[in-house]
Coordinates of C-alpha atoms and ligand atoms in Angstrom, one line a residue:
M138 CA 89.7 34.5 145.9
E139 CA 86.7 32.7 147.5
L140 CA 84.9 36.0 147.3
F141 CA 84.6 35.4 143.6
E142 CA 83.5 31.8 143.9
L143 CA 80.0 30.7 143.2
K144 CA 80.1 27.1 144.4
G145 CA 76.7 25.9 145.5
K146 CA 74.9 28.9 143.8
T147 CA 72.4 28.7 141.0
A148 CA 72.2 31.3 138.3
A149 CA 69.8 32.1 135.4
V150 CA 71.3 33.9 132.4
T151 CA 68.9 35.2 129.7
G152 CA 70.0 35.5 126.1
A153 CA 72.7 32.9 126.9
A154 CA 72.9 31.2 123.5
Q155 CA 75.6 33.5 122.2
G156 CA 77.5 36.7 122.7
S157 CA 78.0 38.2 126.1
G158 CA 75.3 36.1 127.6
K159 CA 77.1 32.9 126.6
A160 CA 80.4 34.3 127.9
A161 CA 78.7 35.1 131.3
A162 CA 77.0 31.7 131.6
D163 CA 80.4 30.0 130.8
L164 CA 82.2 32.1 133.4
L165 CA 79.6 31.7 136.2
E166 CA 79.8 28.0 135.6
K167 CA 83.6 28.1 135.8
A168 CA 83.2 29.9 139.1
G169 CA 81.1 27.0 140.4
A170 CA 77.5 28.0 139.8
R171 CA 74.8 25.8 138.3
V172 CA 73.7 27.8 135.4
F173 CA 70.3 27.8 133.7
R174 CA 70.7 29.2 130.1
V175 CA 67.5 30.9 129.0
D176 CA 67.1 32.0 125.4
L177 CA 64.7 32.2 122.4
E178 CA 67.0 29.9 120.5
E179 CA 68.2 27.1 122.9
G180 CA 68.6 26.1 126.5
I181 CA 65.4 26.8 128.4
R182 CA 63.4 28.4 125.6
C183 CA 61.7 31.6 126.6
D184 CA 60.8 34.9 125.1
V185 CA 61.6 37.3 128.0
S186 CA 58.9 39.8 126.7
D187 CA 56.2 37.1 127.3
E188 CA 55.0 37.2 130.9
Q189 CA 53.6 33.7 130.9
Q190 CA 56.8 32.2 129.4
V191 CA 58.9 34.1 132.0
E192 CA 56.8 32.7 134.9
K193 CA 57.0 29.2 133.5
T194 CA 60.8 29.5 133.2
F195 CA 61.3 30.6 136.7
K196 CA 59.0 27.9 138.0
Q197 CA 61.2 25.5 136.1
T198 CA 64.5 26.9 137.5
G199 CA 63.2 27.3 141.1
P200 CA 64.8 30.0 143.2
V201 CA 68.1 31.2 141.7
D202 CA 70.8 33.1 143.7
I203 CA 71.8 35.1 140.6
L204 CA 70.0 36.5 137.6
V205 CA 71.9 37.9 134.7
N206 CA 69.3 39.9 132.7
N207 CA 71.2 39.9 129.4
A208 CA 68.7 39.3 126.5
G209 CA 68.6 42.3 124.2
I210 CA 67.9 43.4 120.7
A211 CA 68.4 46.5 118.5
V212 CA 66.6 48.0 115.5
R213 CA 69.0 50.6 114.2
K214 CA 66.6 53.0 112.5
N215 CA 66.3 56.7 113.2
A216 CA 63.3 58.3 114.9
L217 CA 61.7 59.4 111.6
D218 CA 61.8 55.9 110.1
I219 CA 61.3 53.4 112.8
T220 CA 57.9 51.8 112.8
R221 CA 55.7 51.6 115.8
E222 CA 56.0 47.8 115.8
E223 CA 59.8 48.0 115.7
W224 CA 59.8 50.5 118.6
D225 CA 57.5 48.4 120.7
R226 CA 59.5 45.2 120.2
V227 CA 62.8 46.8 121.4
I228 CA 61.1 48.2 124.5
A229 CA 59.3 44.9 125.1
V230 CA 62.5 42.9 125.1
N231 CA 65.1 45.3 126.5
Q232 CA 63.0 47.0 129.1
T233 CA 59.8 45.1 129.9
G234 CA 61.4 41.7 129.5
L235 CA 64.2 42.6 131.8
F236 CA 61.6 43.9 134.3
L237 CA 59.5 40.7 134.1
C238 CA 62.6 38.5 134.7
A239 CA 63.8 40.6 137.6
R240 CA 60.4 40.4 139.2
A241 CA 59.9 36.7 138.7
A242 CA 63.5 36.0 140.1
A243 CA 63.2 38.5 143.0
R244 CA 59.9 36.9 144.2
R245 CA 61.7 33.7 144.7
M246 CA 65.0 35.3 145.9
K247 CA 62.9 37.0 148.6
E248 CA 61.6 33.6 149.8
A249 CA 65.2 32.2 149.7
G250 CA 66.7 35.1 151.7
G251 CA 68.5 37.1 149.0
G252 CA 70.2 37.2 145.6
M253 CA 72.2 39.2 143.0
I254 CA 70.7 40.6 139.9
V255 CA 72.9 41.9 137.1
N256 CA 71.3 43.8 134.2
L257 CA 72.8 44.5 130.8
A258 CA 72.5 48.2 130.2
S259 CA 74.8 49.9 127.6
I260 CA 76.9 53.1 127.2
M261 CA 73.8 54.0 125.2
G262 CA 71.9 54.3 128.4
F263 CA 74.1 57.3 129.3
S264 CA 74.7 58.8 125.8
G265 CA 72.7 59.7 122.7
G266 CA 75.1 57.6 120.8
I267 CA 77.2 58.1 117.6
Y268 CA 74.5 57.1 115.2
A269 CA 70.7 57.0 115.3
N270 CA 69.3 54.2 117.4
P271 CA 66.6 55.8 119.5
A272 CA 64.6 52.8 120.6
Y273 CA 67.7 51.1 121.9
Q274 CA 69.0 54.3 123.6
A275 CA 65.6 54.8 125.3
S276 CA 65.4 51.1 126.5
K277 CA 69.0 51.2 127.9
G278 CA 68.4 54.5 129.7
A279 CA 65.4 52.8 131.3
V280 CA 67.6 49.9 132.4
V281 CA 70.0 52.3 134.1
N282 CA 67.2 53.9 136.2
L283 CA 65.2 50.7 136.7
T284 CA 68.4 49.3 138.2
R285 CA 68.4 52.1 140.8
A286 CA 64.6 51.7 141.5
L287 CA 64.8 47.9 141.9
A288 CA 67.9 48.2 144.0
L289 CA 66.0 50.4 146.5
E290 CA 62.9 48.3 146.5
F291 CA 64.8 45.0 146.9
A292 CA 67.4 46.1 149.4
P293 CA 65.3 45.1 152.4
M294 CA 65.1 41.6 150.9
N295 CA 68.9 41.3 150.7
I296 CA 68.8 41.5 146.9
C297 CA 71.5 43.6 145.1
V298 CA 70.6 45.0 141.7
N299 CA 73.4 46.3 139.5
A300 CA 74.1 46.7 135.8
V301 CA 77.0 46.6 133.4
A302 CA 77.2 49.1 130.5
P303 CA 79.4 47.8 127.7
T304 CA 80.7 49.9 124.8
F305 CA 80.7 48.2 121.3
V306 CA 81.6 44.5 121.6
R307 CA 81.8 42.3 118.5
T308 CA 78.8 40.0 118.6
A309 CA 75.9 39.2 116.2
L310 CA 74.2 42.3 117.6
T311 CA 76.9 44.7 116.4
E312 CA 78.1 42.9 113.3
P313 CA 76.6 45.6 111.1
V314 CA 78.9 48.1 112.9
F315 CA 82.0 46.0 113.0
S316 CA 81.7 45.0 109.3
D317 CA 81.5 48.7 108.2
P318 CA 85.0 50.2 108.2
Q319 CA 83.6 53.8 108.4
K320 CA 81.4 53.0 111.4
L321 CA 84.1 51.1 113.1
A322 CA 86.5 54.0 112.6
T323 CA 84.0 56.3 114.3
V324 CA 83.7 53.8 117.2
M325 CA 87.5 53.8 117.6
Q326 CA 87.5 57.7 117.8
H327 CA 85.3 57.2 120.9
T328 CA 87.6 54.6 122.4
P329 CA 90.3 56.3 124.4
L330 CA 92.0 53.0 125.4
G331 CA 92.3 52.1 121.8
R332 CA 91.0 48.5 122.4
L333 CA 87.4 47.4 122.6
P334 CA 86.2 44.8 125.2
E335 CA 85.5 41.3 124.1
T336 CA 82.6 39.3 125.5
A337 CA 84.9 37.8 128.1
D338 CA 85.6 41.3 129.5
I339 CA 81.8 41.9 129.9
A340 CA 81.6 38.5 131.7
H341 CA 84.3 39.5 134.1
A342 CA 82.3 42.5 135.2
I343 CA 79.2 40.4 135.5
L344 CA 80.9 37.8 137.6
Y345 CA 82.2 40.6 140.0
L346 CA 78.7 42.0 140.4
A347 CA 77.2 38.6 140.9
S348 CA 79.7 37.5 143.5
P349 CA 80.0 37.9 147.2
A350 CA 82.8 40.5 146.6
A351 CA 80.0 42.9 145.5
R352 CA 77.7 42.4 148.5
C353 CA 77.8 46.1 149.5
I354 CA 77.2 47.4 145.9
T355 CA 73.7 48.1 144.7
G356 CA 72.0 50.4 142.3
V357 CA 75.1 51.1 140.2
T358 CA 75.8 50.7 136.5
L359 CA 79.4 49.8 135.8
P360 CA 80.7 50.9 132.4
V361 CA 83.0 48.5 130.6
D362 CA 83.6 51.0 127.9
S363 CA 87.3 51.6 127.3
G364 CA 86.8 55.2 128.3
Y365 CA 83.8 56.1 126.0
L366 CA 81.9 57.8 128.8
A367 CA 84.9 59.6 130.3
R368 CA 84.7 62.4 127.7
Ligands
LIG1568 N1 77.4 43.8 121.7 C1 77.5 45.1 122.2 O1 78.2 45.9 121.6 C2 76.6 45.5 123.3 C3 76.9 46.8 123.9 C4 76.2 47.2 125.0 C5 75.2 46.4 125.5 N2 75.0 45.2 125.0 C6 73.9 44.4 125.5 O2 74.4 43.1 125.9 C7 73.4 42.2 125.8 C8 73.8 41.0 125.0 O3 74.2 41.5 123.7 P1 75.0 40.6 122.7 O4 75.8 41.6 121.9 O5 75.7 39.5 123.3 O6 73.8 40.1 121.7 P2 73.6 38.9 120.8 O7 72.7 39.3 119.7 O8 74.9 38.2 120.4 O9 72.9 37.8 121.8 C9 71.6 38.1 122.3 C10 71.0 36.8 122.7 O10 69.7 37.2 123.3 C11 68.7 36.3 122.8 N3 67.4 37.0 122.8 C12 67.0 38.0 122.0 N4 65.8 38.3 122.2 C13 65.4 37.5 123.2 C14 64.1 37.3 123.9 N5 63.1 38.1 123.6 N6 64.0 36.4 124.9 C15 65.1 35.6 125.1 N7 66.3 35.7 124.5 C16 66.4 36.6 123.6 C17 69.2 36.0 121.4 O11 68.6 34.7 120.9 C18 70.7 35.9 121.6 O12 71.1 34.6 121.9 C19 72.2 42.9 125.2 O13 71.3 43.3 126.3 C20 72.8 44.1 124.6 O14 71.9 45.2 124.4 C21 75.7 44.7 123.9

């Protein structure tokens, strides 16, 4: 079991104030890590899409062994209706913000001799989705392939880069879906296991990919999707 222990390690989790980020921060802490909670709302306050704020944040944390790149947003509007500003904001947070945090953490991990980066992708990084959400889909597809590219670039630095791709999990982000019986019924039609993950299930996958048990895994995106992508 010590392969899943994080005693003596430090971790930064972005978007850690609520939802899957909070569950991951809590679990990494339970596994023994010292966790820096980074969020717009509380903890170390930082907008991940702002390069200066990201640099300041990682200066404050010092080198971390683990980065969980979890902060993310959605604007559920179809391609014909989404504004340029809304599109740009989703890409800025989900894609560019994730890159800025990975880079800032990796520079310090390189000096420290290695690390583990876990990105939050989505099943929407592999699928057009079940309703229109094009900016989100585009950003999460980018996370899947950026995970591969960073894994290759950072491998010589002993840094593993992987991602988790959840299906629908009930959080503030998905409340509009879960509170609409019709939308929820459609989601369940795409859920072969008949049960959806909770934030704790996402945290379990994150802990695995952040732990020494995953030391030979890099560049992969692990779906936690109750079978959504198997069809
Ligand atoms: N909930 C789902 O069904 C689901 C499915 C697939 C992927 N995901 C991904 O999981 C991650 C977490 O989602 P969640 O459902 O827990 O969301 P959530 O809305 O419950 O929490 C997101 C957190 O990120 C923070 N945040 C937002 N923008 C930020 C920014 N610019 N800088 C710093 N922090 C910021 C928010 O303050 C919030 O605390 C996201 O990347 C999301 O895309 C979620």
